[in-house]
PDB file of C-alpha atoms and ligand atoms in Angstrom:
ATOM      1  CA  MET A   1      -1.099 -32.460 -82.744  1.00  0.00           C
ATOM      2  CA  ARG A   2       0.577 -31.308 -85.945  1.00  0.00           C
ATOM      3  CA  VAL A   3      -1.603 -31.756 -88.975  1.00  0.00           C
ATOM      4  CA  GLU A   4       1.355 -33.049 -91.016  1.00  0.00           C
ATOM      5  CA  VAL A   5       1.860 -35.913 -88.583  1.00  0.00           C
ATOM      6  CA  LEU A   6      -1.822 -36.738 -88.576  1.00  0.00           C
ATOM      7  CA  LYS A   7      -1.977 -36.684 -92.352  1.00  0.00           C
ATOM      8  CA  CYS A   8       1.072 -38.896 -92.645  1.00  0.00           C
ATOM      9  CA  ASN A   9      -0.338 -41.401 -90.129  1.00  0.00           C
ATOM     10  CA  TYR A  10      -3.677 -41.509 -91.880  1.00  0.00           C
ATOM     11  CA  GLU A  11      -2.112 -41.936 -95.307  1.00  0.00           C
ATOM     12  CA  ARG A  12      -0.057 -44.820 -93.990  1.00  0.00           C
ATOM     13  CA  VAL A  13      -3.223 -46.499 -92.712  1.00  0.00           C
ATOM     14  CA  LEU A  14      -4.926 -46.002 -96.079  1.00  0.00           C
ATOM     15  CA  LYS A  15      -1.944 -47.493 -97.843  1.00  0.00           C
ATOM     16  CA  GLU A  16      -1.749 -50.501 -95.527  1.00  0.00           C
ATOM     17  CA  ILE A  17      -5.438 -51.156 -96.081  1.00  0.00           C
ATOM     18  CA  LYS A  18      -4.925 -50.920 -99.818  1.00  0.00           C
ATOM     19  CA  VAL A  19      -2.102 -53.454 -99.654  1.00  0.00           C
ATOM     20  CA  ALA A  20      -4.094 -55.814 -97.436  1.00  0.00           C
ATOM     21  CA  CYS A  21      -6.997 -55.567 -99.882  1.00  0.00           C
ATOM     22  CA  GLU A  22      -4.744 -56.304-102.828  1.00  0.00           C
ATOM     23  CA  ASN A  23      -3.408 -59.374-101.031  1.00  0.00           C
ATOM     24  CA  VAL A  24      -6.864 -60.917-101.043  1.00  0.00           C
ATOM     25  CA  GLY A  25      -8.573 -59.315-104.014  1.00  0.00           C
ATOM     26  CA  ARG A  26     -10.830 -56.946-102.116  1.00  0.00           C
ATOM     27  CA  SER A  27     -11.590 -53.295-102.782  1.00  0.00           C
ATOM     28  CA  PRO A  28     -10.692 -50.653-100.165  1.00  0.00           C
ATOM     29  CA  ASP A  29     -14.118 -49.130-100.861  1.00  0.00           C
ATOM     30  CA  GLU A  30     -15.619 -51.965 -98.820  1.00  0.00           C
ATOM     31  CA  ILE A  31     -13.862 -50.753 -95.697  1.00  0.00           C
ATOM     32  CA  THR A  32     -14.906 -47.979 -93.346  1.00  0.00           C
ATOM     33  CA  ILE A  33     -12.188 -46.557 -91.140  1.00  0.00           C
ATOM     34  CA  VAL A  34     -13.476 -45.535 -87.751  1.00  0.00           C
ATOM     35  CA  ALA A  35     -10.936 -43.224 -86.122  1.00  0.00           C
ATOM     36  CA  VAL A  36     -11.005 -44.019 -82.430  1.00  0.00           C
ATOM     37  CA  THR A  37     -10.836 -40.690 -80.626  1.00  0.00           C
ATOM     38  CA  LYS A  38     -10.835 -41.681 -76.966  1.00  0.00           C
ATOM     39  CA  ASN A  39      -8.509 -39.313 -75.133  1.00  0.00           C
ATOM     40  CA  VAL A  40      -8.099 -37.240 -78.309  1.00  0.00           C
ATOM     41  CA  ASP A  41      -8.947 -33.554 -77.880  1.00  0.00           C
ATOM     42  CA  VAL A  42     -11.506 -31.716 -80.006  1.00  0.00           C
ATOM     43  CA  ASN A  43      -8.898 -29.640 -81.817  1.00  0.00           C
ATOM     44  CA  THR A  44      -7.117 -32.753 -82.976  1.00  0.00           C
ATOM     45  CA  MET A  45     -10.446 -34.216 -84.021  1.00  0.00           C
ATOM     46  CA  MET A  46     -11.094 -31.132 -86.170  1.00  0.00           C
ATOM     47  CA  LEU A  47      -7.698 -31.640 -87.778  1.00  0.00           C
ATOM     48  CA  ALA A  48      -8.545 -35.282 -88.350  1.00  0.00           C
ATOM     49  CA  HIS A  49     -11.690 -34.220 -90.129  1.00  0.00           C
ATOM     50  CA  SER A  50      -9.686 -31.779 -92.240  1.00  0.00           C
ATOM     51  CA  VAL A  51      -7.431 -34.557 -93.525  1.00  0.00           C
ATOM     52  CA  GLY A  52     -10.416 -36.619 -94.620  1.00  0.00           C
ATOM     53  CA  ILE A  53     -11.515 -38.693 -91.628  1.00  0.00           C
ATOM     54  CA  LYS A  54     -15.273 -39.031 -91.652  1.00  0.00           C
ATOM     55  CA  HIS A  55     -16.012 -41.549 -88.894  1.00  0.00           C
ATOM     56  CA  PHE A  56     -15.256 -41.080 -85.215  1.00  0.00           C
ATOM     57  CA  GLY A  57     -15.524 -43.789 -82.571  1.00  0.00           C
ATOM     58  CA  GLU A  58     -15.688 -43.115 -78.833  1.00  0.00           C
ATOM     59  CA  ASN A  59     -15.658 -45.684 -76.087  1.00  0.00           C
ATOM     60  CA  ARG A  60     -16.880 -43.559 -73.187  1.00  0.00           C
ATOM     61  CA  ALA A  61     -20.362 -42.111 -73.297  1.00  0.00           C
ATOM     62  CA  GLN A  62     -19.554 -39.111 -71.133  1.00  0.00           C
ATOM     63  CA  GLU A  63     -16.457 -38.181 -73.087  1.00  0.00           C
ATOM     64  CA  LEU A  64     -18.537 -38.324 -76.246  1.00  0.00           C
ATOM     65  CA  ARG A  65     -21.257 -36.174 -74.723  1.00  0.00           C
ATOM     66  CA  ASP A  66     -18.710 -33.625 -73.507  1.00  0.00           C
ATOM     67  CA  LYS A  67     -16.824 -33.302 -76.791  1.00  0.00           C
ATOM     68  CA  TYR A  68     -19.757 -33.459 -79.178  1.00  0.00           C
ATOM     69  CA  PRO A  69     -21.096 -29.876 -78.817  1.00  0.00           C
ATOM     70  CA  GLU A  70     -17.858 -28.496 -80.244  1.00  0.00           C
ATOM     71  CA  LEU A  71     -17.917 -30.912 -83.155  1.00  0.00           C
ATOM     72  CA  GLU A  72     -21.556 -31.168 -84.076  1.00  0.00           C
ATOM     73  CA  ASP A  73     -21.198 -29.051 -87.205  1.00  0.00           C
ATOM     74  CA  LEU A  74     -18.700 -31.446 -88.786  1.00  0.00           C
ATOM     75  CA  ASP A  75     -20.102 -33.873 -91.325  1.00  0.00           C
ATOM     76  CA  VAL A  76     -18.944 -36.967 -89.510  1.00  0.00           C
ATOM     77  CA  THR A  77     -20.603 -40.207 -88.516  1.00  0.00           C
ATOM     78  CA  TRP A  78     -20.359 -41.186 -84.870  1.00  0.00           C
ATOM     79  CA  HIS A  79     -19.808 -44.658 -83.481  1.00  0.00           C
ATOM     80  CA  PHE A  80     -20.054 -45.871 -79.922  1.00  0.00           C
ATOM     81  CA  ILE A  81     -17.548 -48.682 -79.466  1.00  0.00           C
ATOM     82  CA  GLY A  82     -17.112 -49.105 -75.711  1.00  0.00           C
ATOM     83  CA  ARG A  83     -18.720 -50.913 -72.816  1.00  0.00           C
ATOM     84  CA  ILE A  84     -22.337 -49.930 -72.554  1.00  0.00           C
ATOM     85  CA  GLN A  85     -23.704 -48.782 -69.222  1.00  0.00           C
ATOM     86  CA  THR A  86     -27.467 -48.733 -69.238  1.00  0.00           C
ATOM     87  CA  ASN A  87     -27.678 -45.377 -67.457  1.00  0.00           C
ATOM     88  CA  LYS A  88     -25.406 -43.751 -70.055  1.00  0.00           C
ATOM     89  CA  VAL A  89     -27.170 -44.978 -73.172  1.00  0.00           C
ATOM     90  CA  LYS A  90     -29.019 -41.673 -73.252  1.00  0.00           C
ATOM     91  CA  TYR A  91     -25.747 -39.859 -73.948  1.00  0.00           C
ATOM     92  CA  PHE A  92     -24.776 -41.690 -77.087  1.00  0.00           C
ATOM     93  CA  VAL A  93     -28.059 -42.624 -78.740  1.00  0.00           C
ATOM     94  CA  PRO A  94     -28.843 -39.066 -79.883  1.00  0.00           C
ATOM     95  CA  ILE A  95     -25.364 -38.689 -81.392  1.00  0.00           C
ATOM     96  CA  CYS A  96     -24.398 -42.053 -82.811  1.00  0.00           C
ATOM     97  CA  GLU A  97     -25.441 -43.826 -85.958  1.00  0.00           C
ATOM     98  CA  TYR A  98     -23.576 -47.021 -84.988  1.00  0.00           C
ATOM     99  CA  VAL A  99     -23.025 -49.021 -81.817  1.00  0.00           C
ATOM    100  CA  HIS A 100     -20.335 -51.714 -82.021  1.00  0.00           C
ATOM    101  CA  SER A 101     -20.525 -53.258 -78.593  1.00  0.00           C
ATOM    102  CA  LEU A 102     -23.962 -54.636 -77.810  1.00  0.00           C
ATOM    103  CA  TRP A 103     -24.140 -57.939 -76.005  1.00  0.00           C
ATOM    104  CA  ARG A 104     -26.692 -57.622 -73.227  1.00  0.00           C
ATOM    105  CA  ILE A 105     -30.437 -57.573 -73.573  1.00  0.00           C
ATOM    106  CA  GLU A 106     -30.936 -54.814 -70.953  1.00  0.00           C
ATOM    107  CA  GLU A 107     -28.778 -52.591 -73.108  1.00  0.00           C
ATOM    108  CA  ALA A 108     -30.763 -53.435 -76.219  1.00  0.00           C
ATOM    109  CA  LYS A 109     -33.939 -52.569 -74.369  1.00  0.00           C
ATOM    110  CA  GLU A 110     -32.580 -49.199 -73.299  1.00  0.00           C
ATOM    111  CA  ILE A 111     -31.229 -48.346 -76.765  1.00  0.00           C
ATOM    112  CA  GLN A 112     -34.613 -49.256 -78.236  1.00  0.00           C
ATOM    113  CA  LYS A 113     -36.378 -47.007 -75.751  1.00  0.00           C
ATOM    114  CA  ARG A 114     -34.104 -44.016 -76.294  1.00  0.00           C
ATOM    115  CA  ALA A 115     -33.969 -44.405 -80.068  1.00  0.00           C
ATOM    116  CA  ASP A 116     -37.718 -44.791 -80.320  1.00  0.00           C
ATOM    117  CA  LYS A 117     -38.209 -41.528 -78.431  1.00  0.00           C
ATOM    118  CA  LEU A 118     -36.093 -39.812 -81.067  1.00  0.00           C
ATOM    119  CA  GLY A 119     -37.706 -41.668 -83.984  1.00  0.00           C
ATOM    120  CA  LYS A 120     -34.273 -42.923 -84.940  1.00  0.00           C
ATOM    121  CA  ASN A 121     -32.786 -46.296 -85.899  1.00  0.00           C
ATOM    122  CA  ILE A 122     -29.345 -47.368 -84.687  1.00  0.00           C
ATOM    123  CA  LYS A 123     -27.043 -49.689 -86.585  1.00  0.00           C
ATOM    124  CA  ILE A 124     -25.733 -52.339 -84.268  1.00  0.00           C
ATOM    125  CA  PHE A 125     -22.869 -54.796 -84.121  1.00  0.00           C
ATOM    126  CA  VAL A 126     -23.153 -57.603 -81.622  1.00  0.00           C
ATOM    127  CA  GLU A 127     -19.882 -58.064 -79.752  1.00  0.00           C
ATOM    128  CA  VAL A 128     -18.481 -61.568 -79.622  1.00  0.00           C
ATOM    129  CA  ASN A 129     -15.644 -62.708 -77.393  1.00  0.00           C
ATOM    130  CA  ILE A 130     -14.116 -65.104 -79.889  1.00  0.00           C
ATOM    131  CA  ALA A 131     -10.830 -65.554 -78.053  1.00  0.00           C
ATOM    132  CA  GLY A 132     -12.619 -66.186 -74.748  1.00  0.00           C
ATOM    133  CA  GLU A 133     -10.477 -63.780 -72.749  1.00  0.00           C
ATOM    134  CA  SER A 134     -12.022 -63.306 -69.325  1.00  0.00           C
ATOM    135  CA  THR A 135     -11.252 -59.587 -69.300  1.00  0.00           C
ATOM    136  CA  LYS A 136     -13.030 -58.911 -72.570  1.00  0.00           C
ATOM    137  CA  ALA A 137     -16.659 -58.079 -73.167  1.00  0.00           C
ATOM    138  CA  GLY A 138     -18.910 -59.923 -75.564  1.00  0.00           C
ATOM    139  CA  LEU A 139     -20.986 -63.035 -75.912  1.00  0.00           C
ATOM    140  CA  ASN A 140     -19.479 -66.412 -76.395  1.00  0.00           C
ATOM    141  CA  GLU A 141     -20.249 -68.133 -79.652  1.00  0.00           C
ATOM    142  CA  VAL A 142     -22.875 -70.513 -78.333  1.00  0.00           C
ATOM    143  CA  GLU A 143     -24.968 -67.657 -76.937  1.00  0.00           C
ATOM    144  CA  LEU A 144     -24.958 -65.753 -80.165  1.00  0.00           C
ATOM    145  CA  LYS A 145     -27.843 -67.297 -82.042  1.00  0.00           C
ATOM    146  CA  GLY A 146     -30.272 -67.077 -79.124  1.00  0.00           C
ATOM    147  CA  PHE A 147     -29.274 -63.487 -78.496  1.00  0.00           C
ATOM    148  CA  LEU A 148     -29.874 -62.486 -82.101  1.00  0.00           C
ATOM    149  CA  LYS A 149     -33.329 -64.052 -82.002  1.00  0.00           C
ATOM    150  CA  GLU A 150     -34.128 -62.086 -78.853  1.00  0.00           C
ATOM    151  CA  LEU A 151     -33.171 -58.886 -80.642  1.00  0.00           C
ATOM    152  CA  ARG A 152     -35.888 -59.315 -83.255  1.00  0.00           C
ATOM    153  CA  VAL A 153     -38.434 -57.407 -81.193  1.00  0.00           C
ATOM    154  CA  TYR A 154     -36.259 -54.288 -80.934  1.00  0.00           C
ATOM    155  CA  ASP A 155     -37.237 -52.688 -84.191  1.00  0.00           C
ATOM    156  CA  ARG A 156     -35.146 -49.523 -83.701  1.00  0.00           C
ATOM    157  CA  LEU A 157     -32.019 -51.668 -83.713  1.00  0.00           C
ATOM    158  CA  GLU A 158     -30.709 -52.706 -87.116  1.00  0.00           C
ATOM    159  CA  ILE A 159     -28.410 -55.612 -86.443  1.00  0.00           C
ATOM    160  CA  ILE A 160     -25.864 -55.208 -89.206  1.00  0.00           C
ATOM    161  CA  GLY A 161     -23.037 -57.449 -88.076  1.00  0.00           C
ATOM    162  CA  LEU A 162     -20.603 -58.808 -85.535  1.00  0.00           C
ATOM    163  CA  MET A 163     -17.697 -57.183 -83.709  1.00  0.00           C
ATOM    164  CA  THR A 164     -14.735 -58.635 -81.895  1.00  0.00           C
ATOM    165  CA  MET A 165     -11.518 -57.530 -80.246  1.00  0.00           C
ATOM    166  CA  ALA A 166      -8.556 -59.812 -80.692  1.00  0.00           C
ATOM    167  CA  PRO A 167      -6.074 -60.320 -77.862  1.00  0.00           C
ATOM    168  CA  TYR A 168      -3.061 -58.051 -78.066  1.00  0.00           C
ATOM    169  CA  VAL A 169      -0.086 -59.980 -79.394  1.00  0.00           C
ATOM    170  CA  GLU A 170       3.188 -58.779 -80.818  1.00  0.00           C
ATOM    171  CA  ASN A 171       2.738 -60.697 -84.046  1.00  0.00           C
ATOM    172  CA  PRO A 172      -0.837 -60.188 -85.273  1.00  0.00           C
ATOM    173  CA  GLU A 173      -0.598 -63.285 -87.485  1.00  0.00           C
ATOM    174  CA  GLU A 174      -1.241 -65.157 -84.242  1.00  0.00           C
ATOM    175  CA  VAL A 175      -4.749 -63.716 -84.029  1.00  0.00           C
ATOM    176  CA  ARG A 176      -5.714 -64.227 -87.659  1.00  0.00           C
ATOM    177  CA  TRP A 177      -7.815 -67.187 -86.536  1.00  0.00           C
ATOM    178  CA  VAL A 178      -9.956 -64.856 -84.376  1.00  0.00           C
ATOM    179  CA  PHE A 179     -10.937 -62.750 -87.375  1.00  0.00           C
ATOM    180  CA  ARG A 180     -11.463 -65.756 -89.589  1.00  0.00           C
ATOM    181  CA  ARG A 181     -13.697 -67.318 -86.982  1.00  0.00           C
ATOM    182  CA  LEU A 182     -15.828 -64.180 -86.681  1.00  0.00           C
ATOM    183  CA  ARG A 183     -16.281 -64.171 -90.446  1.00  0.00           C
ATOM    184  CA  GLU A 184     -17.333 -67.827 -90.372  1.00  0.00           C
ATOM    185  CA  LYS A 185     -19.803 -67.053 -87.571  1.00  0.00           C
ATOM    186  CA  LEU A 186     -21.300 -64.217 -89.577  1.00  0.00           C
ATOM    187  CA  ASN A 187     -21.755 -66.462 -92.583  1.00  0.00           C
ATOM    188  CA  GLU A 188     -23.335 -69.177 -90.478  1.00  0.00           C
ATOM    189  CA  LEU A 189     -25.818 -66.781 -88.920  1.00  0.00           C
ATOM    190  CA  LYS A 190     -26.895 -65.043 -92.093  1.00  0.00           C
ATOM    191  CA  ASN A 191     -29.770 -67.478 -92.374  1.00  0.00           C
ATOM    192  CA  LEU A 192     -31.399 -65.531 -89.519  1.00  0.00           C
ATOM    193  CA  ASN A 193     -31.557 -62.447 -91.722  1.00  0.00           C
ATOM    194  CA  GLY A 194     -34.965 -60.877 -92.058  1.00  0.00           C
ATOM    195  CA  GLY A 195     -36.747 -57.988 -90.323  1.00  0.00           C
ATOM    196  CA  ASN A 196     -34.226 -56.010 -88.292  1.00  0.00           C
ATOM    197  CA  ILE A 197     -31.579 -58.724 -88.554  1.00  0.00           C
ATOM    198  CA  LYS A 198     -29.366 -57.785 -91.493  1.00  0.00           C
ATOM    199  CA  LEU A 199     -26.067 -59.483 -90.801  1.00  0.00           C
ATOM    200  CA  GLU A 200     -23.538 -58.334 -93.336  1.00  0.00           C
ATOM    201  CA  HIS A 201     -20.669 -56.456 -91.662  1.00  0.00           C
ATOM    202  CA  LEU A 202     -17.608 -57.277 -89.575  1.00  0.00           C
ATOM    203  CA  SER A 203     -16.160 -54.720 -87.176  1.00  0.00           C
ATOM    204  CA  MET A 204     -12.693 -56.025 -86.433  1.00  0.00           C
ATOM    205  CA  GLY A 205      -9.100 -54.844 -86.482  1.00  0.00           C
ATOM    206  CA  MET A 206      -7.329 -52.187 -84.404  1.00  0.00           C
ATOM    207  CA  SER A 207      -3.975 -50.445 -84.840  1.00  0.00           C
ATOM    208  CA  ASN A 208      -1.930 -53.537 -84.211  1.00  0.00           C
ATOM    209  CA  ASP A 209      -3.886 -56.003 -86.318  1.00  0.00           C
ATOM    210  CA  TYR A 210      -6.104 -54.230 -88.863  1.00  0.00           C
ATOM    211  CA  ARG A 211      -4.089 -55.473 -91.852  1.00  0.00           C
ATOM    212  CA  ILE A 212      -4.834 -59.046 -90.885  1.00  0.00           C
ATOM    213  CA  ALA A 213      -8.454 -58.235 -90.076  1.00  0.00           C
ATOM    214  CA  VAL A 214      -8.893 -56.694 -93.530  1.00  0.00           C
ATOM    215  CA  GLU A 215      -7.423 -59.784 -95.155  1.00  0.00           C
ATOM    216  CA  GLU A 216     -10.002 -61.814 -93.223  1.00  0.00           C
ATOM    217  CA  GLY A 217     -12.959 -59.714 -94.320  1.00  0.00           C
ATOM    218  CA  ALA A 218     -13.319 -56.720 -91.966  1.00  0.00           C
ATOM    219  CA  THR A 219     -15.664 -54.063 -93.330  1.00  0.00           C
ATOM    220  CA  PHE A 220     -15.176 -51.675 -90.387  1.00  0.00           C
ATOM    221  CA  VAL A 221     -11.793 -51.202 -88.711  1.00  0.00           C
ATOM    222  CA  ARG A 222     -11.449 -49.262 -85.457  1.00  0.00           C
ATOM    223  CA  ILE A 223      -8.121 -47.469 -85.376  1.00  0.00           C
ATOM    224  CA  GLY A 224      -6.822 -45.146 -82.680  1.00  0.00           C
ATOM    225  CA  THR A 225      -3.096 -45.231 -82.006  1.00  0.00           C
ATOM    226  CA  ALA A 226      -1.976 -45.658 -85.620  1.00  0.00           C
ATOM    227  CA  ILE A 227      -3.812 -42.457 -86.576  1.00  0.00           C
ATOM    228  CA  PHE A 228      -3.148 -40.302 -83.513  1.00  0.00           C
ATOM    229  CA  ARG A 229       0.359 -41.375 -82.520  1.00  0.00           C
ATOM    230  CA  GLY A 230       2.952 -38.624 -82.375  1.00  0.00           C
ATOM    231  CA  GLY A 231       0.371 -36.189 -81.065  1.00  0.00           C
ATOM    232  CA  GLU A 232       1.123 -36.643 -77.379  1.00  0.00           C
ATOM    233  CA  LYS A 233       1.492 -33.385 -75.577  1.00  0.00           C
TER     234      LYS A 233
HETATM  235  C1  PLP B 301      -9.298 -48.152 -78.148  1.00  0.00           C
HETATM  236  C2  PLP B 301     -10.118 -49.029 -78.972  1.00  0.00           C
HETATM  237  C3  PLP B 301      -9.782 -49.289 -80.305  1.00  0.00           C
HETATM  238  C4  PLP B 301      -8.547 -48.707 -80.983  1.00  0.00           C
HETATM  239  O1  PLP B 301      -7.378 -49.186 -80.417  1.00  0.00           O
HETATM  240  P1  PLP B 301      -5.952 -48.828 -81.048  1.00  0.00           P
HETATM  241  O2  PLP B 301      -5.101 -49.966 -80.665  1.00  0.00           O
HETATM  242  O3  PLP B 301      -5.544 -47.541 -80.409  1.00  0.00           O
HETATM  243  O4  PLP B 301      -6.122 -48.687 -82.500  1.00  0.00           O
HETATM  244  C5  PLP B 301     -10.625 -50.109 -81.042  1.00  0.00           C
HETATM  245  N1  PLP B 301     -11.725 -50.661 -80.500  1.00  0.00           N
HETATM  246  C6  PLP B 301     -12.081 -50.434 -79.224  1.00  0.00           C
HETATM  247  C7  PLP B 301     -13.305 -51.086 -78.705  1.00  0.00           C
HETATM  248  C8  PLP B 301     -11.291 -49.618 -78.415  1.00  0.00           C
HETATM  249  O5  PLP B 301     -11.640 -49.416 -77.147  1.00  0.00           O
END
């Protein structure tokens, strides 16, 4: 991928975030951009780092494990954002500081075990299926509180917030309610805070809808296509 294209894409994303922030009186400093690098090659990832991207998100544990050795010297923070398979937790725990997609207790148990071995804490978002799409991962809202309480015993997991994926729609205004609802959920659940439960962040917004997600309070956006488009070989 040409670095000029990458730079231009990234600058557009920064600008859109700035505008969305201005619309609602937020500061862009509150927002972490996680560049989603699934199917992006290591050379392009090095270019991404060179234009200022400091957070990478992968959704497949093996792809992350395979690419990481060539990138380990970069000062970047790694995020695991995809479906968790218990037998692959061992691949991402040593690398990642954040996991965005926890919603099953077996997975929590395995992350705890692997992280504890390394003497490391992992920052965790609990994934919520706000829109109730049957194809999407995540807990439904009524399960959320009980799940969070169960997580209290896993002291290597710092539960920092909630994550959701909105349905894909042409006009992202139609999914504004999803983001708003996740924010309301977070606020409702903050009274559980204490110990390893530190609910504060919202991971929401992808290429198609991050502007709306930012207006609704996202503190982490996960953006792939809008950053890496135009780099197809
Ligand atoms: C792929 C992916 C993204 C980014 O999607 P884009 O539409 O390419 O920005 C964000 N979150 C998750 C969980 C993903 O799998």
